[in-house]
């Protein structure tokens, strides 16, 4: 981990040098998205980190997990973050019948409407697998799907923190949608990455259907 700390400090100092010369005056925004929660105490740790750096994020929840953690979902929303529809069971929707796809998405929407008076306005297909029917259903439900610009590649249980930092250190662009997951190694990586991104001049906003 010492190598990671040194690497982080180096990158942060380098980006601060470039930021200080004032050559980039465009507004730069990161839309940090966190898939597969809510995850109990781990979700709370993500919220604490985001509070520390004034980060607003989008949590793509799984309906079957959210149903059991309504109070935690309410806390996520109370912090100014957005929650997106990630399906009810996290199944590959392209392998389901149209009726089952409808149930996956609509049951999720109904949970948040009925329990939290909140209507998720964005959608992310599990495994990023979609088709024309799913896209049209998402649109008919008033949701928007956003393409990602960067991926942490952090979904598997055993991923080195250094690898996640490396995957997300070299970012380019004014509006970036970054795909992460609610994992312990991702949390540790973000502790190093968020100061780097701040040093690069990025602010952090949550995704909404209106863009």
CSV table of C-alpha atoms in Angstrom, one decimal:
chain,number,residue,atom,x,y,z
A,1,UNK,CA,0.0,0.0,0.0
A,2,UNK,CA,3.0,2.3,0.5
A,3,UNK,CA,3.6,2.2,-3.3
A,4,UNK,CA,0.0,3.3,-3.9
A,5,UNK,CA,0.3,6.2,-1.5
A,6,UNK,CA,3.5,7.4,-3.2
A,7,UNK,CA,1.8,7.0,-6.6
A,8,UNK,CA,-1.2,9.0,-5.4
A,9,UNK,CA,0.8,11.8,-4.0
A,10,UNK,CA,2.8,12.0,-7.2
A,11,UNK,CA,-0.3,12.2,-9.4
A,12,UNK,CA,-2.0,14.7,-7.2
A,13,UNK,CA,1.0,17.0,-7.2
A,14,UNK,CA,1.3,16.7,-11.0
A,15,UNK,CA,-2.3,17.5,-11.6
A,16,UNK,CA,-2.1,20.5,-9.2
A,17,UNK,CA,0.7,21.9,-11.3
A,18,UNK,CA,-1.3,21.7,-14.5
A,19,UNK,CA,-4.4,23.1,-12.7
A,20,UNK,CA,-2.5,26.0,-11.3
A,21,UNK,CA,-1.5,27.4,-14.8
A,22,UNK,CA,-5.1,28.1,-15.6
A,23,UNK,CA,-5.0,26.6,-19.0
A,24,UNK,CA,-8.2,24.5,-18.6
A,25,UNK,CA,-11.2,26.7,-17.7
A,26,UNK,CA,-14.0,24.3,-18.8
A,27,UNK,CA,-16.3,22.9,-16.2
A,28,UNK,CA,-15.3,19.3,-15.6
A,29,UNK,CA,-17.7,16.9,-14.0
A,30,UNK,CA,-17.5,13.3,-12.8
A,31,UNK,CA,-20.7,11.3,-12.5
A,32,UNK,CA,-19.5,8.6,-10.1
A,33,UNK,CA,-21.9,5.6,-10.2
A,34,UNK,CA,-21.9,2.7,-7.7
A,35,UNK,CA,-23.5,-0.6,-8.6
A,36,UNK,CA,-25.0,-3.5,-6.7
A,37,UNK,CA,-25.9,-2.0,-3.3
A,38,UNK,CA,-27.2,-1.3,-0.9
A,39,UNK,CA,-24.6,-3.1,1.2
A,40,UNK,CA,-25.3,-2.3,4.9
A,41,UNK,CA,-22.3,-0.9,6.8
A,42,UNK,CA,-20.2,-0.7,3.6
A,43,UNK,CA,-22.7,1.7,2.0
A,44,UNK,CA,-22.5,3.9,5.1
A,45,UNK,CA,-18.7,4.0,4.6
A,46,UNK,CA,-19.2,5.2,1.0
A,47,UNK,CA,-21.5,7.9,2.3
A,48,UNK,CA,-19.0,9.1,4.9
A,49,UNK,CA,-16.3,9.3,2.2
A,50,UNK,CA,-18.5,11.2,-0.1
A,51,UNK,CA,-19.5,13.6,2.7
A,52,UNK,CA,-15.9,14.3,3.4
A,53,UNK,CA,-15.2,15.4,-0.2
A,54,UNK,CA,-18.6,16.9,-1.1
A,55,UNK,CA,-19.2,14.2,-3.7
A,56,UNK,CA,-22.7,13.5,-5.1
A,57,UNK,CA,-23.0,10.1,-6.7
A,58,UNK,CA,-25.6,7.7,-8.2
A,59,UNK,CA,-26.2,4.4,-6.5
A,60,UNK,CA,-27.6,1.7,-8.8
A,61,UNK,CA,-29.4,-0.5,-6.3
A,62,UNK,CA,-30.7,-4.1,-6.6
A,63,UNK,CA,-34.3,-4.1,-5.7
A,64,UNK,CA,-34.2,-7.3,-3.7
A,65,UNK,CA,-31.5,-5.9,-1.5
A,66,UNK,CA,-33.1,-2.4,-1.2
A,67,UNK,CA,-36.4,-3.9,0.0
A,68,UNK,CA,-34.6,-5.2,3.1
A,69,UNK,CA,-32.8,-1.9,3.8
A,70,UNK,CA,-35.3,0.8,3.2
A,71,UNK,CA,-33.9,3.0,6.0
A,72,UNK,CA,-30.5,2.9,4.4
A,73,UNK,CA,-31.9,3.8,1.0
A,74,UNK,CA,-33.6,6.7,2.6
A,75,UNK,CA,-30.3,7.8,4.1
A,76,UNK,CA,-28.6,7.6,0.7
A,77,UNK,CA,-31.3,9.9,-0.8
A,78,UNK,CA,-31.2,12.3,2.2
A,79,UNK,CA,-27.5,12.9,1.5
A,80,UNK,CA,-28.4,14.3,-1.9
A,81,UNK,CA,-27.4,11.3,-4.0
A,82,UNK,CA,-29.5,9.7,-6.6
A,83,UNK,CA,-30.7,6.0,-6.8
A,84,UNK,CA,-31.0,4.4,-10.2
A,85,UNK,CA,-32.9,1.2,-11.2
A,86,UNK,CA,-30.5,-1.8,-11.6
A,87,UNK,CA,-33.2,-4.4,-11.8
A,88,UNK,CA,-34.8,-6.4,-9.0
A,89,UNK,CA,-32.6,-9.5,-9.0
A,90,UNK,CA,-29.6,-8.4,-11.1
A,91,UNK,CA,-30.3,-11.1,-13.7
A,92,UNK,CA,-29.2,-10.7,-17.3
A,93,UNK,CA,-32.4,-9.1,-18.7
A,94,UNK,CA,-31.6,-10.1,-22.3
A,95,UNK,CA,-32.1,-13.7,-21.2
A,96,UNK,CA,-35.6,-13.1,-19.7
A,97,UNK,CA,-39.1,-13.0,-21.2
A,98,UNK,CA,-40.6,-9.6,-21.9
A,99,UNK,CA,-43.0,-10.1,-19.0
A,100,UNK,CA,-40.1,-10.9,-16.6
A,101,UNK,CA,-38.2,-7.8,-17.8
A,102,UNK,CA,-41.2,-5.7,-17.1
A,103,UNK,CA,-41.5,-7.2,-13.6
A,104,UNK,CA,-37.8,-6.6,-12.9
A,105,UNK,CA,-38.0,-2.9,-13.7
A,106,UNK,CA,-41.5,-2.0,-12.6
A,107,UNK,CA,-41.3,-3.8,-9.2
A,108,UNK,CA,-38.1,-1.7,-8.6
A,109,UNK,CA,-39.9,1.5,-9.5
A,110,UNK,CA,-42.9,0.7,-7.3
A,111,UNK,CA,-40.8,0.0,-4.3
A,112,UNK,CA,-39.2,3.4,-4.3
A,113,UNK,CA,-42.4,5.2,-5.1
A,114,UNK,CA,-44.4,3.5,-2.4
A,115,UNK,CA,-41.7,3.2,0.3
A,116,UNK,CA,-39.7,6.4,-0.3
A,117,UNK,CA,-41.9,8.7,-2.4
A,118,UNK,CA,-39.0,8.7,-4.9
A,119,UNK,CA,-39.0,7.8,-8.6
A,120,UNK,CA,-35.7,6.6,-10.0
A,121,UNK,CA,-35.0,8.5,-13.2
A,122,UNK,CA,-32.0,6.5,-14.5
A,123,UNK,CA,-31.4,2.9,-15.3
A,124,UNK,CA,-28.4,0.7,-15.7
A,125,UNK,CA,-28.8,-2.8,-17.2
A,126,UNK,CA,-27.2,-5.6,-15.1
A,127,UNK,CA,-23.9,-6.6,-16.8
A,128,UNK,CA,-24.6,-3.7,-19.3
A,129,UNK,CA,-26.7,-6.1,-21.3
A,130,UNK,CA,-29.6,-4.6,-23.1
A,131,UNK,CA,-31.7,-4.8,-26.3
A,132,UNK,CA,-34.3,-2.8,-28.2
A,133,UNK,CA,-37.2,-4.0,-26.0
A,134,UNK,CA,-35.4,-3.1,-22.8
A,135,UNK,CA,-34.4,0.3,-24.2
A,136,UNK,CA,-37.9,1.1,-25.2
A,137,UNK,CA,-39.3,-0.1,-21.8
A,138,UNK,CA,-36.8,2.1,-20.0
A,139,UNK,CA,-37.8,5.1,-22.0
A,140,UNK,CA,-41.6,4.4,-21.5
A,141,UNK,CA,-41.0,4.4,-17.7
A,142,UNK,CA,-39.4,7.8,-17.9
A,143,UNK,CA,-35.8,6.7,-17.3
A,144,UNK,CA,-32.6,7.4,-19.0
A,145,UNK,CA,-29.6,5.1,-19.5
A,146,UNK,CA,-26.1,6.6,-19.7
A,147,UNK,CA,-23.1,5.2,-21.4
A,148,UNK,CA,-20.0,4.9,-19.2
A,149,UNK,CA,-16.7,6.5,-20.0
A,150,UNK,CA,-14.5,4.6,-17.5
A,151,UNK,CA,-14.8,1.3,-15.6
A,152,UNK,CA,-13.0,0.4,-12.4
A,153,UNK,CA,-13.1,-3.3,-13.3
A,154,UNK,CA,-13.8,-3.9,-9.6
A,155,UNK,CA,-16.7,-6.3,-9.6
A,156,UNK,CA,-14.9,-9.5,-8.7
A,157,UNK,CA,-14.4,-10.3,-5.0
A,158,UNK,CA,-10.6,-10.2,-5.1
A,159,UNK,CA,-9.3,-7.1,-6.9
A,160,UNK,CA,-6.1,-5.3,-6.0
A,161,UNK,CA,-6.7,-1.7,-4.9
A,162,UNK,CA,-3.7,-0.6,-6.9
A,163,UNK,CA,-5.3,-2.0,-10.1
A,164,UNK,CA,-8.5,0.0,-9.6
A,165,UNK,CA,-6.4,3.2,-9.0
A,166,UNK,CA,-4.4,2.4,-12.2
A,167,UNK,CA,-7.6,1.8,-14.2
A,168,UNK,CA,-9.1,5.2,-13.1
A,169,UNK,CA,-6.1,7.4,-12.8
A,170,UNK,CA,-5.7,8.5,-16.5
A,171,UNK,CA,-9.0,10.2,-17.2
A,172,UNK,CA,-9.7,12.6,-20.0
A,173,UNK,CA,-12.9,14.5,-20.8
A,174,UNK,CA,-15.2,17.2,-19.4
A,175,UNK,CA,-18.1,14.8,-18.5
A,176,UNK,CA,-17.2,11.4,-17.3
A,177,UNK,CA,-19.6,8.6,-16.1
A,178,UNK,CA,-17.5,6.2,-14.1
A,179,UNK,CA,-18.7,2.6,-13.3
A,180,UNK,CA,-17.8,1.2,-9.8
A,181,UNK,CA,-19.3,-1.3,-7.5
A,182,UNK,CA,-20.0,-1.4,-3.8
A,183,UNK,CA,-16.9,-3.3,-2.8
A,184,UNK,CA,-14.4,-2.8,0.0
A,185,UNK,CA,-11.5,-2.6,-2.4
A,186,UNK,CA,-13.3,0.0,-4.4
A,187,UNK,CA,-13.9,2.1,-1.3
A,188,UNK,CA,-10.2,2.0,-0.5
A,189,UNK,CA,-9.3,3.0,-4.1
A,190,UNK,CA,-11.7,5.9,-4.1
A,191,UNK,CA,-10.0,7.2,-0.9
A,192,UNK,CA,-7.0,7.8,-3.1
A,193,UNK,CA,-8.7,8.7,-6.4
A,194,UNK,CA,-11.1,11.3,-5.2
A,195,UNK,CA,-8.4,13.8,-4.1
A,196,UNK,CA,-6.6,13.2,-7.5
A,197,UNK,CA,-9.8,13.9,-9.4
A,198,UNK,CA,-10.4,17.0,-7.2
A,199,UNK,CA,-6.9,18.1,-8.1
A,200,UNK,CA,-7.7,17.7,-11.8
A,201,UNK,CA,-10.5,20.2,-11.4
A,202,UNK,CA,-13.4,17.8,-11.4
A,203,UNK,CA,-16.6,18.4,-9.5
A,204,UNK,CA,-19.0,15.5,-8.7
A,205,UNK,CA,-22.7,15.3,-9.6
A,206,UNK,CA,-25.4,12.7,-9.6
A,207,UNK,CA,-27.0,11.5,-12.8
A,208,UNK,CA,-30.6,12.5,-13.6
A,209,UNK,CA,-32.9,11.9,-16.5
A,210,UNK,CA,-32.8,15.5,-17.5
A,211,UNK,CA,-29.0,15.3,-17.8
